[in-house]
């Protein structure tokens, strides 16, 4: 059945409350649209874990910096709806900017400590915007479970900590990174890459997989591991590196020796396109 498309906050809240009255478990998949197989994997997980899946599509302006890609962010609501129609989605919530941030709206969330390094440092205000919109969506769609991708690993930590700190009654489930056959993590921003840049971009996941395989071979020294990853990026002529880091999975503080709770994270520019990726080193 085609999903119900709603743009009105009161209507989506009423629809979700009705599902709870019927005893259904509700799943929430927040997205910014331009959907790809990564997003759809979250929908599939929601279909497995819950009885009623709501996908939100909203390009949230408050999480974009002034010099970022808000105005050129890919948007095609009709195509997104067509994709979701074949994936057993019950409702789509696609509000306008004015509905989510009416004139006079000025409250925002001060994100937790884990938001400070990496993306938080390089994109000031980003996680404040993310935490605020996610809390608004949790309030409008009081789901049992919300599904997020490990692709945006720091985001999952920020939201997880916010849920804990603010006693929000929702469970989050983190789903694995979906990749192209050559390893590139799917991202709506991959659409910006020229064919040559697309070839170059594979080095990002290659660098992270190199760290993983060296760890599997017994290398634990982070300086060595990072040097190997940076060599792969340099060999692909990727010189604009925001970070390549080995950090603790929980608090994102740097580690010197890889241990069982470490994660490798990276953010680089390929031409004008900023891509992020990560691999959990278990
Ligand atoms: P976005 O539309 O980029 O805000 O992403 C919406 C959700 O999809 C977030 O929870 C992302 O982490 C997740 N997501 C994006 N790309 C992928 C991917 N390649 N694999 C799995 N989840 C993803």
XYZ file of N, CA and C and ligand atoms in Angstrom:
869
model
N 0.844 -1.205 0.000
C 0.000 0.000 0.000
C 0.878 1.253 0.000
N 0.425 2.276 -0.736
C 1.213 3.523 -0.787
C 1.235 4.178 0.599
N 2.372 4.736 0.973
C 2.432 5.394 2.284
C 1.586 6.661 2.309
N 1.097 7.018 3.498
C 0.388 8.289 3.675
C 1.453 9.385 3.687
N 1.205 10.458 2.934
C 2.159 11.581 2.930
C 1.567 12.728 3.752
N 2.272 13.108 4.799
C 1.781 14.200 5.651
C 2.822 15.303 5.753
N 2.329 16.526 5.857
C 3.224 17.675 6.021
C 2.901 18.438 7.301
N 1.781 18.060 7.930
C 1.295 18.807 9.084
C 1.691 18.099 10.394
N 2.430 18.781 11.269
C 2.880 18.151 12.516
C 1.741 17.552 13.342
N 0.613 18.251 13.444
C -0.495 17.736 14.264
C -1.020 16.425 13.693
N -1.033 16.337 12.353
C -1.581 15.125 11.729
C -0.669 13.919 11.908
N 0.651 14.137 11.810
C 1.549 12.977 11.967
C 1.510 12.495 13.414
N 1.438 13.429 14.355
C 1.369 13.038 15.773
C 0.092 12.229 16.024
N -0.997 12.681 15.475
C -2.282 11.974 15.664
C -2.201 10.561 15.055
N -1.608 10.477 13.858
C -1.498 9.171 13.195
C -0.661 8.201 14.034
N 0.440 8.694 14.587
C 1.323 7.833 15.377
C 0.638 7.435 16.687
N -0.066 8.389 17.290
C -0.769 8.060 18.543
C -1.843 7.007 18.296
N -2.476 7.090 17.128
C -3.494 6.090 16.772
C -2.863 4.683 16.668
N -1.648 4.623 16.126
C -0.974 3.314 16.029
C -0.706 2.751 17.419
N -0.283 3.638 18.337
C -0.031 3.178 19.706
C -1.324 2.682 20.352
N -2.437 3.399 20.088
C -3.722 2.951 20.660
C -4.074 1.555 20.155
N -3.647 1.271 18.906
C -3.927 -0.063 18.342
C -2.895 -1.098 18.792
N -1.979 -0.686 19.647
C -0.982 -1.624 20.178
C 0.184 -1.875 19.247
N 0.359 -1.001 18.238
C 1.453 -1.225 17.284
C 2.741 -0.577 17.761
N 3.856 -1.206 17.399
C 5.172 -0.607 17.642
C 5.540 0.240 16.436
N 5.982 1.459 16.708
C 6.253 2.406 15.625
C 7.763 2.594 15.455
N 8.218 2.594 14.190
C 9.627 2.836 13.871
C 9.773 4.164 13.142
N 10.820 4.900 13.472
C 11.075 6.206 12.844
C 12.411 6.167 12.112
N 12.391 6.607 10.849
C 13.620 6.709 10.061
C 13.766 8.163 9.597
N 14.574 8.958 10.306
C 14.740 10.358 9.884
C 15.754 10.472 8.739
N 15.381 11.207 7.689
C 16.293 11.409 6.557
C 16.175 12.840 6.027
N 17.137 13.182 5.173
C 17.045 14.452 4.452
C 16.665 14.207 2.990
N 16.117 13.024 2.696
C 15.697 12.738 1.326
C 16.882 12.386 0.438
N 16.677 12.503 -0.900
C 17.665 12.028 -1.887
C 18.050 10.594 -1.509
N 17.028 9.779 -1.392
C 17.181 8.460 -0.770
C 17.999 7.492 -1.621
N 18.753 6.671 -0.933
C 19.552 5.631 -1.590
C 19.447 4.359 -0.758
N 20.181 3.323 -1.178
C 20.054 2.022 -0.513
C 20.447 2.080 0.965
N 21.273 3.059 1.366
C 21.612 3.207 2.780
C 20.373 3.560 3.591
N 19.621 4.554 3.108
C 18.376 4.925 3.788
C 17.399 3.739 3.800
N 17.322 3.064 2.646
C 16.334 1.984 2.540
C 16.681 0.820 3.466
N 17.972 0.665 3.788
C 18.349 -0.392 4.739
C 17.792 -0.074 6.136
N 17.690 1.214 6.461
C 17.092 1.581 7.753
C 15.597 1.266 7.743
N 14.967 1.531 6.599
C 13.535 1.213 6.456
C 13.328 -0.289 6.612
N 14.208 -1.074 5.958
C 14.059 -2.536 6.053
C 14.191 -3.003 7.500
N 15.133 -2.408 8.225
C 15.314 -2.794 9.629
C 14.074 -2.421 10.438
N 13.514 -1.248 10.133
C 12.296 -0.825 10.837
C 11.146 -1.795 10.548
N 11.066 -2.248 9.288
C 10.015 -3.220 8.947
C 10.165 -4.509 9.742
N 11.409 -4.883 10.003
C 11.655 -6.109 10.763
C 11.286 -5.903 12.234
N 11.666 -4.736 12.774
C 11.572 -4.536 14.223
C 10.248 -3.939 14.698
N 9.501 -3.314 13.790
C 8.287 -2.607 14.239
C 7.106 -2.925 13.323
N 5.935 -2.399 13.680
C 4.715 -2.684 12.914
C 4.312 -1.540 11.998
N 4.915 -0.352 12.222
C 4.460 0.831 11.487
C 5.666 1.747 11.296
N 6.073 1.917 10.039
C 7.309 2.680 9.768
C 6.994 4.075 9.245
N 7.559 5.068 9.909
C 7.441 6.457 9.457
C 8.819 6.914 8.981
N 8.883 7.420 7.750
C 10.115 8.025 7.239
C 9.907 9.534 7.198
N 10.855 10.286 7.735
C 10.752 11.736 7.609
C 11.742 12.206 6.559
N 11.305 13.180 5.778
C 12.155 13.778 4.740
C 12.172 15.276 4.998
N 13.308 15.762 5.438
C 13.389 17.194 5.755
C 14.852 17.625 5.684
N 15.150 18.516 4.763
C 16.517 19.051 4.675
C 16.593 20.161 5.729
N 17.197 19.801 6.842
C 17.141 20.667 8.029
C 18.143 21.817 7.918
N 17.652 23.037 7.721
C 18.594 24.144 7.466
C 19.531 24.432 8.637
N 19.076 24.155 9.860
C 19.886 24.581 11.011
C 21.133 23.721 11.232
N 21.262 22.617 10.497
C 22.473 21.815 10.669
C 23.515 22.086 9.576
N 23.201 23.035 8.683
C 24.140 23.424 7.627
C 24.840 24.716 8.027
N 26.149 24.768 7.798
C 26.888 26.012 8.020
C 26.595 26.988 6.888
N 26.942 28.266 7.107
C 26.651 29.317 6.118
C 27.318 29.023 4.773
N 28.514 28.390 4.806
C 29.235 28.138 3.548
C 29.029 26.705 3.064
N 28.015 26.037 3.579
C 27.791 24.647 3.168
C 26.746 24.541 2.051
N 26.332 23.274 1.756
C 25.584 23.001 0.531
C 24.067 22.975 0.686
N 23.520 23.718 1.656
C 22.065 23.675 1.885
C 21.269 23.906 0.601
N 21.626 24.953 -0.130
C 20.784 25.319 -1.284
C 20.958 24.362 -2.461
N 22.093 23.664 -2.523
C 22.234 22.727 -3.660
C 22.023 21.262 -3.242
N 21.646 21.045 -1.975
C 21.447 19.673 -1.507
C 20.398 18.993 -2.394
N 20.704 17.767 -2.914
C 19.767 17.146 -3.869
C 18.389 16.893 -3.257
N 17.349 17.276 -4.005
C 15.980 17.077 -3.512
C 15.094 16.591 -4.649
N 14.387 15.492 -4.432
C 13.411 15.013 -5.408
C 12.368 14.198 -4.634
N 11.398 14.931 -4.097
C 10.404 14.302 -3.218
C 9.619 13.214 -3.949
N 9.259 13.468 -5.230
C 8.457 12.474 -5.959
C 9.220 11.156 -6.095
N 10.507 11.275 -6.425
C 11.325 10.065 -6.573
C 11.456 9.352 -5.219
N 11.664 10.120 -4.157
C 11.760 9.523 -2.820
C 10.474 8.766 -2.478
N 9.338 9.392 -2.767
C 8.049 8.747 -2.446
C 7.907 7.447 -3.241
N 8.310 7.498 -4.523
C 8.210 6.279 -5.348
C 9.066 5.159 -4.748
N 10.260 5.516 -4.284
C 11.140 4.484 -3.698
C 10.519 3.920 -2.424
N 9.966 4.807 -1.611
C 9.421 4.341 -0.323
C 8.161 3.514 -0.528
N 7.446 3.782 -1.647
C 6.211 3.038 -1.921
C 6.479 1.561 -2.140
N 7.682 1.236 -2.580
C 7.985 -0.184 -2.804
C 8.735 -0.777 -1.613
N 8.786 -0.047 -0.510
C 9.533 -0.550 0.648
C 8.704 -0.617 1.924
N 7.401 -0.759 1.743
C 6.567 -1.067 2.902
C 6.615 0.023 3.985
N 6.633 1.277 3.523
C 6.613 2.397 4.469
C 5.161 2.785 4.700
N 4.790 3.029 5.941
C 3.401 3.356 6.252
C 3.110 4.839 6.128
N 4.050 5.679 6.558
C 3.796 7.118 6.482
C 5.097 7.864 6.195
N 4.947 8.954 5.435
C 6.069 9.852 5.155
C 5.695 11.209 5.745
N 6.612 11.770 6.514
C 6.393 13.125 7.041
C 7.405 14.034 6.362
N 6.908 14.952 5.529
C 7.793 15.840 4.763
C 7.346 17.288 4.971
N 7.696 17.861 6.111
C 7.223 19.213 6.418
C 8.019 20.282 5.654
N 7.502 21.485 5.618
C 8.258 22.601 5.047
C 9.156 23.192 6.131
N 10.114 24.011 5.678
C 10.987 24.688 6.640
C 10.171 25.583 7.567
N 9.170 26.250 6.993
C 8.366 27.199 7.778
C 7.562 26.474 8.859
N 7.144 25.240 8.551
C 6.379 24.492 9.566
C 7.287 24.090 10.715
N 8.500 23.680 10.382
C 9.389 23.201 11.443
C 10.001 24.363 12.222
N 10.237 25.474 11.535
C 10.825 26.649 12.205
C 9.987 27.882 11.902
N 8.810 27.967 12.512
C 7.980 29.149 12.255
C 8.643 30.402 12.817
N 8.249 31.576 12.298
C 8.849 32.800 12.800
C 8.756 32.856 14.321
N 9.845 33.227 14.961
C 9.829 33.335 16.421
C 10.381 32.109 17.114
N 10.499 30.979 16.366
C 11.039 29.780 17.016
C 12.521 30.014 17.301
N 12.940 29.795 18.551
C 14.327 30.157 18.887
C 14.982 29.223 19.904
N 14.275 28.174 20.321
C 14.864 27.251 21.293
C 15.759 26.239 20.560
N 16.894 25.899 21.155
C 17.677 24.814 20.559
C 18.355 24.005 21.649
N 18.844 22.855 21.242
C 19.477 21.917 22.179
C 20.979 22.196 22.235
N 21.511 22.234 23.427
C 22.966 22.298 23.610
C 23.449 20.851 23.575
N 24.164 20.463 22.503
C 24.486 19.042 22.376
C 25.512 18.578 23.410
N 25.606 17.268 23.618
C 26.511 16.743 24.647
C 27.985 16.879 24.254
N 28.859 16.588 25.222
C 30.323 16.685 25.041
C 30.807 15.962 23.785
N 30.215 14.812 23.521
C 30.691 13.978 22.411
C 30.502 14.691 21.057
N 29.736 15.784 21.063
C 29.540 16.569 19.832
C 30.689 17.533 19.579
N 31.613 17.663 20.550
C 32.616 18.735 20.417
C 33.718 18.482 19.378
N 34.360 17.284 19.373
C 35.458 17.124 18.408
C 34.949 16.868 16.986
N 35.873 16.634 16.077
C 35.594 16.206 14.708
C 34.519 17.053 14.021
N 33.369 16.447 13.715
C 32.350 17.183 12.963
C 31.907 18.437 13.720
N 31.849 18.332 15.048
C 31.396 19.467 15.855
C 32.358 20.639 15.785
N 33.643 20.298 15.733
C 34.662 21.350 15.666
C 34.735 21.951 14.253
N 34.629 21.067 13.256
C 34.787 21.533 11.874
C 33.521 22.159 11.316
N 32.380 21.795 11.896
C 31.107 22.334 11.411
C 30.367 22.963 12.594
N 30.811 24.150 12.993
C 30.215 24.758 14.192
C 28.694 24.883 14.051
N 27.991 24.498 15.098
C 26.531 24.584 15.086
C 25.846 23.371 14.489
N 26.630 22.504 13.820
C 26.016 21.364 13.124
C 25.215 20.477 14.073
N 25.865 20.052 15.166
C 25.166 19.111 16.049
C 24.070 19.785 16.879
N 24.189 21.076 17.072
C 23.080 21.795 17.730
C 21.842 21.684 16.828
N 22.065 21.893 15.533
C 20.967 21.762 14.568
C 20.429 20.344 14.502
N 21.339 19.364 14.491
C 20.931 17.956 14.412
C 20.128 17.574 15.661
N 20.679 17.883 16.839
C 20.020 17.477 18.086
C 18.634 18.122 18.183
N 18.550 19.376 17.773
C 17.268 20.082 17.888
C 16.222 19.477 16.953
N 16.588 19.237 15.692
C 15.583 18.682 14.770
C 15.214 17.259 15.172
N 16.194 16.489 15.635
C 15.890 15.101 16.008
C 14.953 15.074 17.216
N 15.183 15.960 18.171
C 14.269 16.000 19.326
C 12.867 16.432 18.882
N 12.798 17.395 17.968
C 11.483 17.811 17.459
C 10.774 16.626 16.775
N 11.542 15.862 15.993
C 10.937 14.713 15.309
C 10.513 13.642 16.314
N 11.331 13.428 17.358
C 10.945 12.462 18.400
C 9.635 12.898 19.059
N 9.438 14.197 19.231
C 8.210 14.687 19.866
C 7.002 14.534 18.953
N 7.219 14.743 17.651
C 6.099 14.663 16.705
C 5.787 13.227 16.321
N 6.821 12.374 16.391
C 6.657 10.963 16.011
C 7.196 10.137 17.175
N 6.397 10.022 18.233
C 6.883 9.303 19.425
C 6.969 7.795 19.148
N 8.052 7.437 18.453
C 8.225 6.048 18.009
C 8.775 5.195 19.148
N 8.672 3.884 18.994
C 9.331 2.977 19.930
C 10.816 2.892 19.625
N 11.139 2.860 18.308
C 12.542 2.728 17.899
C 12.831 3.732 16.777
N 13.992 4.399 16.865
C 14.441 5.258 15.767
C 15.692 4.629 15.170
N 15.780 4.660 13.852
C 16.861 3.975 13.135
C 17.817 5.000 12.535
N 19.103 4.834 12.842
C 20.131 5.736 12.324
C 21.256 4.895 11.720
N 22.003 5.506 10.794
C 23.100 4.796 10.131
C 24.424 5.031 10.835
N 25.200 3.981 10.928
C 26.570 4.094 11.468
C 27.422 5.013 10.585
N 26.990 5.219 9.351
C 27.697 6.115 8.426
C 28.004 7.462 9.092
N 27.024 7.988 9.840
C 27.226 9.250 10.565
C 27.470 8.883 12.029
N 28.643 8.296 12.273
C 28.856 7.669 13.579
C 28.772 8.667 14.735
N 29.420 9.819 14.567
C 29.404 10.782 15.685
C 27.966 11.238 15.965
N 27.185 11.360 14.902
C 25.776 11.737 15.071
C 25.033 10.713 15.935
N 25.326 9.418 15.713
C 24.636 8.397 16.511
C 25.019 8.529 17.987
N 26.261 8.917 18.246
C 26.702 9.088 19.644
C 26.040 10.321 20.268
N 25.944 11.382 19.479
C 25.318 12.612 19.980
C 23.850 12.331 20.331
N 23.156 11.649 19.447
C 21.739 11.382 19.678
C 21.565 10.386 20.831
N 22.414 9.375 20.866
C 22.333 8.398 21.959
C 22.521 9.067 23.311
N 23.495 9.963 23.386
C 23.763 10.655 24.654
C 22.625 11.608 25.007
N 22.079 12.270 23.987
C 20.952 13.182 24.236
C 19.750 12.400 24.794
N 19.499 11.227 24.212
C 18.379 10.396 24.671
C 18.562 10.032 26.142
N 19.821 9.683 26.472
C 20.103 9.300 27.857
C 19.981 10.517 28.785
N 20.624 11.611 28.386
C 20.681 12.786 29.258
C 19.306 13.406 29.479
N 18.463 13.357 28.446
C 17.150 14.018 28.553
C 16.019 13.025 28.819
N 16.375 11.774 29.132
C 15.369 10.746 29.462
C 14.280 10.643 28.400
N 14.718 10.609 27.146
C 13.734 10.522 26.059
C 13.320 9.053 25.908
N 12.007 8.785 25.926
C 11.571 7.374 25.912
C 11.571 6.759 24.519
N 12.756 6.582 23.960
C 12.860 5.976 22.629
C 14.136 5.142 22.596
N 14.065 4.052 21.831
C 15.264 3.217 21.667
C 15.897 3.610 20.334
N 17.243 3.618 20.248
C 17.796 3.819 18.898
C 18.533 2.562 18.455
N 18.428 2.337 17.170
C 19.133 1.198 16.591
C 20.070 1.740 15.507
N 21.323 1.346 15.597
C 22.325 1.817 14.638
C 22.538 0.732 13.590
N 22.361 1.093 12.329
C 22.438 0.109 11.247
C 23.752 0.260 10.480
N 24.269 -0.852 9.924
C 25.591 -0.830 9.277
C 25.658 0.102 8.065
N 26.880 0.482 7.727
C 27.110 1.343 6.555
C 26.885 0.523 5.280
N 26.039 1.024 4.405
C 25.839 0.368 3.105
C 26.800 1.016 2.104
N 27.475 0.158 1.335
C 28.543 0.632 0.441
C 28.285 0.239 -1.008
N 28.908 0.982 -1.913
C 28.962 0.583 -3.326
C 29.843 -0.666 -3.406
N 29.749 -1.415 -4.513
C 30.583 -2.622 -4.617
C 32.066 -2.337 -4.406
N 32.557 -1.157 -4.797
C 33.991 -0.880 -4.623
C 34.329 -0.373 -3.221
N 33.343 -0.219 -2.358
C 33.625 0.161 -0.969
C 33.152 1.557 -0.596
N 32.934 2.439 -1.557
C 32.496 3.807 -1.240
C 31.163 3.775 -0.478
N 31.122 4.422 0.667
C 29.875 4.464 1.432
C 28.833 5.268 0.658
N 27.606 4.755 0.588
C 26.551 5.504 -0.091
C 26.292 6.794 0.659
N 26.087 7.862 -0.092
C 25.792 9.160 0.494
C 25.058 9.984 -0.546
N 24.095 10.773 -0.108
C 23.393 11.652 -1.060
C 24.388 12.589 -1.724
N 25.465 12.921 -1.020
C 26.458 13.870 -1.553
C 27.351 13.236 -2.631
N 27.313 11.895 -2.778
C 28.108 11.280 -3.854
C 27.641 11.795 -5.216
N 26.394 12.279 -5.274
C 25.858 12.806 -6.534
C 26.654 14.010 -7.027
N 27.357 14.683 -6.134
C 28.151 15.854 -6.547
C 29.428 15.469 -7.281
N 29.854 14.199 -7.165
C 31.180 13.805 -7.672
C 31.177 13.664 -9.193
N 32.202 14.210 -9.840
C 32.393 13.970 -11.274
C 32.892 12.524 -11.424
N 32.847 11.960 -12.637
C 33.343 10.580 -12.795
C 34.779 10.413 -12.277
N 35.629 11.400 -12.527
C 37.028 11.280 -12.056
C 37.072 11.333 -10.531
N 36.282 12.220 -9.945
C 36.246 12.320 -8.476
C 35.671 11.048 -7.856
N 34.703 10.469 -8.547
C 34.097 9.222 -8.041
C 35.162 8.123 -7.933
N 36.053 8.092 -8.929
C 37.137 7.099 -8.878
C 38.089 7.380 -7.726
N 38.375 8.671 -7.550
C 39.281 9.094 -6.475
C 38.669 8.754 -5.100
N 37.351 8.903 -5.003
C 36.661 8.798 -3.712
C 36.794 7.423 -3.071
N 37.022 6.403 -3.890
C 37.111 5.050 -3.336
C 38.282 4.936 -2.345
N 39.251 5.835 -2.481
C 40.417 5.788 -1.575
C 40.021 6.023 -0.115
N 38.910 6.729 0.103
C 38.489 6.996 1.487
C 38.174 5.682 2.218
N 37.322 4.848 1.602
C 37.009 3.569 2.260
C 38.225 2.639 2.224
N 39.009 2.736 1.143
C 40.213 1.895 1.053
C 41.162 2.177 2.222
N 41.305 3.452 2.544
C 42.203 3.837 3.647
C 41.701 3.242 4.965
N 40.371 3.282 5.160
C 39.813 2.744 6.408
C 39.908 1.212 6.435
N 39.655 0.587 5.282
C 39.771 -0.879 5.235
C 41.226 -1.322 5.449
N 42.157 -0.474 5.000
C 43.575 -0.793 5.213
C 43.880 -0.823 6.714
N 43.339 0.165 7.434
C 43.517 0.170 8.893
C 42.955 -1.131 9.474
N 41.756 -1.475 9.029
C 41.115 -2.685 9.557
C 41.959 -3.926 9.289
N 42.501 -4.035 8.071
C 43.240 -5.276 7.796
C 44.574 -5.294 8.529
N 45.204 -4.124 8.703
C 46.451 -4.115 9.492
C 46.170 -4.496 10.950
N 45.048 -4.041 11.475
C 44.674 -4.410 12.852
C 44.465 -5.925 12.927
N 43.792 -6.463 11.901
C 43.568 -7.917 11.899
C 44.894 -8.680 11.852
N 45.895 -8.058 11.200
C 47.217 -8.709 11.142
C 48.008 -8.515 12.426
N 47.470 -7.729 13.357
C 48.147 -7.602 14.651
C 48.714 -6.221 14.942
N 48.681 -5.314 13.978
C 49.200 -3.959 14.235
C 48.245 -3.222 15.187
N 48.772 -2.638 16.237
C 47.920 -1.937 17.208
C 48.297 -0.470 17.348
N 49.476 -0.138 16.781
C 50.010 1.210 16.994
C 49.282 2.214 16.088
N 48.623 3.166 16.695
C 47.772 4.070 15.914
C 48.571 4.965 14.981
N 49.760 5.384 15.406
C 50.573 6.231 14.527
C 50.874 5.489 13.222
N 51.234 4.208 13.346
C 51.508 3.394 12.148
C 50.257 3.238 11.291
N 49.158 2.958 11.954
C 47.901 2.709 11.231
C 47.460 3.965 10.480
N 47.577 5.108 11.137
C 47.136 6.356 10.504
C 48.054 6.720 9.341
N 49.359 6.398 9.502
C 50.306 6.691 8.425
C 49.933 5.867 7.174
N 49.575 4.612 7.395
C 49.208 3.742 6.269
C 47.952 4.274 5.567
N 46.994 4.724 6.365
C 45.746 5.243 5.781
C 46.014 6.532 5.007
N 46.838 7.393 5.580
C 47.112 8.678 4.911
C 47.895 8.471 3.620
N 48.706 7.410 3.581
C 49.445 7.127 2.349
C 48.463 6.776 1.221
N 47.444 6.002 1.542
C 46.459 5.633 0.514
C 45.734 6.884 0.001
N 45.413 7.786 0.912
C 44.744 9.032 0.495
C 45.686 9.861 -0.378
N 46.943 9.969 0.056
C 47.916 10.767 -0.710
C 48.123 10.167 -2.094
N 48.213 8.818 -2.160
C 48.408 8.156 -3.456
C 47.248 8.436 -4.409
N 46.072 8.716 -3.844
C 44.906 9.032 -4.684
C 44.773 10.543 -4.878
N 45.816 11.269 -4.513
C 45.819 12.745 -4.611
C 44.707 13.388 -3.788
N 44.379 12.768 -2.670
C 43.442 13.403 -1.733
C 44.299 14.098 -0.680
N 44.323 15.415 -0.750
C 45.205 16.177 0.133
C 44.435 16.985 1.160
N 43.160 17.233 0.873
C 42.362 18.010 1.830
C 41.705 17.043 2.800
N 42.387 16.827 3.919
C 41.909 15.844 4.897
C 41.468 16.599 6.150
N 40.180 16.543 6.476
C 39.728 17.185 7.717
C 40.233 16.385 8.918
N 40.075 15.076 8.862
C 40.664 14.214 9.885
C 40.683 12.761 9.423
N 41.685 12.045 9.884
C 41.681 10.580 9.882
C 42.080 10.258 11.306
N 41.240 9.515 12.023
C 41.501 9.365 13.452
C 41.094 7.989 13.945
N 41.792 7.565 14.975
C 41.423 6.330 15.678
C 40.996 6.742 17.076
N 39.757 6.468 17.397
C 39.213 6.991 18.653
C 38.422 5.922 19.394
N 38.176 6.220 20.652
C 37.331 5.359 21.463
C 35.882 5.471 20.952
N 35.248 4.320 20.797
C 33.900 4.263 20.220
C 32.864 5.041 21.028
N 33.085 5.073 22.334
C 32.084 5.655 23.218
C 32.212 7.180 23.311
N 33.431 7.646 23.684
C 33.564 9.090 23.929
C 34.351 9.822 22.847
N 34.789 9.097 21.828
C 35.512 9.664 20.684
C 36.839 10.331 21.055
N 37.403 9.941 22.184
C 38.724 10.488 22.506
C 39.787 9.637 21.789
N 40.890 10.286 21.353
C 41.896 9.563 20.566
C 42.509 8.410 21.352
N 42.838 7.329 20.654
C 43.529 6.208 21.312
C 44.925 6.093 20.698
N 45.874 5.595 21.480
C 47.241 5.420 20.957
C 47.461 4.000 20.464
N 46.795 3.068 21.156
C 46.856 1.664 20.768
C 45.416 1.218 20.514
N 45.207 0.512 19.411
C 43.846 0.060 19.121
C 43.413 -0.972 20.145
N 42.223 -0.774 20.708
C 41.664 -1.762 21.633
C 40.307 -2.213 21.095
N 39.597 -3.007 21.851
C 38.395 -3.645 21.308
C 37.254 -2.658 21.081
N 37.367 -1.445 21.588
C 36.285 -0.485 21.404
C 36.692 0.711 20.579
N 37.516 0.478 19.579
C 38.014 1.607 18.785
C 37.279 1.706 17.450
N 37.319 2.904 16.902
C 36.710 3.139 15.593
C 37.653 4.041 14.793
N 37.741 3.760 13.498
C 38.519 4.625 12.607
C 37.527 5.525 11.875
N 37.771 6.838 11.937
C 36.849 7.787 11.297
C 37.653 8.714 10.392
N 37.025 9.134 9.295
C 37.726 10.061 8.405
C 36.749 10.994 7.709
N 37.238 12.189 7.410
C 36.489 13.161 6.603
C 37.478 13.810 5.652
N 37.146 13.797 4.374
C 38.056 14.384 3.371
C 37.234 15.157 2.338
N 37.924 16.018 1.633
C 37.318 16.685 0.476
C 37.799 16.021 -0.799
N 36.846 15.714 -1.681
C 37.174 15.247 -3.025
C 36.662 16.369 -3.921
N 37.557 17.146 -4.497
C 37.106 18.375 -5.154
C 36.406 19.222 -4.094
N 35.216 19.688 -4.409
C 34.500 20.515 -3.426
C 33.582 19.703 -2.530
N 33.597 18.378 -2.658
C 32.633 17.546 -1.929
C 33.264 16.954 -0.677
N 32.603 17.182 0.445
C 33.123 16.645 1.709
C 32.466 15.298 1.976
N 33.294 14.265 2.141
C 32.772 12.917 2.404
C 33.280 12.421 3.751
N 32.437 11.678 4.467
C 32.868 11.074 5.729
C 32.628 9.568 5.669
N 33.393 8.856 6.480
C 33.235 7.400 6.531
C 33.880 6.907 7.824
N 33.593 5.685 8.195
C 34.202 5.117 9.406
C 34.103 3.602 9.374
N 34.961 2.975 10.183
C 34.909 1.508 10.335
C 35.114 1.187 11.818
N 34.229 0.389 12.376
C 34.394 -0.053 13.759
C 35.408 -1.184 13.773
N 36.409 -1.070 14.625
C 37.475 -2.084 14.676
C 37.178 -3.042 15.820
N 36.527 -4.139 15.481
C 36.153 -5.022 16.586
C 37.072 -6.227 16.624
P 20.767 11.738 5.704
O 19.627 11.741 4.749
O 22.104 11.857 5.067
O 20.557 12.681 6.864
O 20.772 10.295 6.361
C 19.645 9.782 7.004
C 20.028 8.521 7.734
O 20.523 7.566 6.803
C 21.134 8.761 8.775
O 20.852 8.003 9.941
C 22.347 8.254 8.062
O 23.374 7.820 8.934
C 21.770 7.091 7.278
N 22.656 6.761 6.161
C 23.196 7.611 5.249
N 24.026 6.945 4.424
C 24.033 5.657 4.836
C 24.716 4.475 4.392
N 25.559 4.490 3.369
N 24.472 3.323 5.052
C 23.621 3.290 6.112
N 22.949 4.365 6.571
C 23.156 5.530 5.948
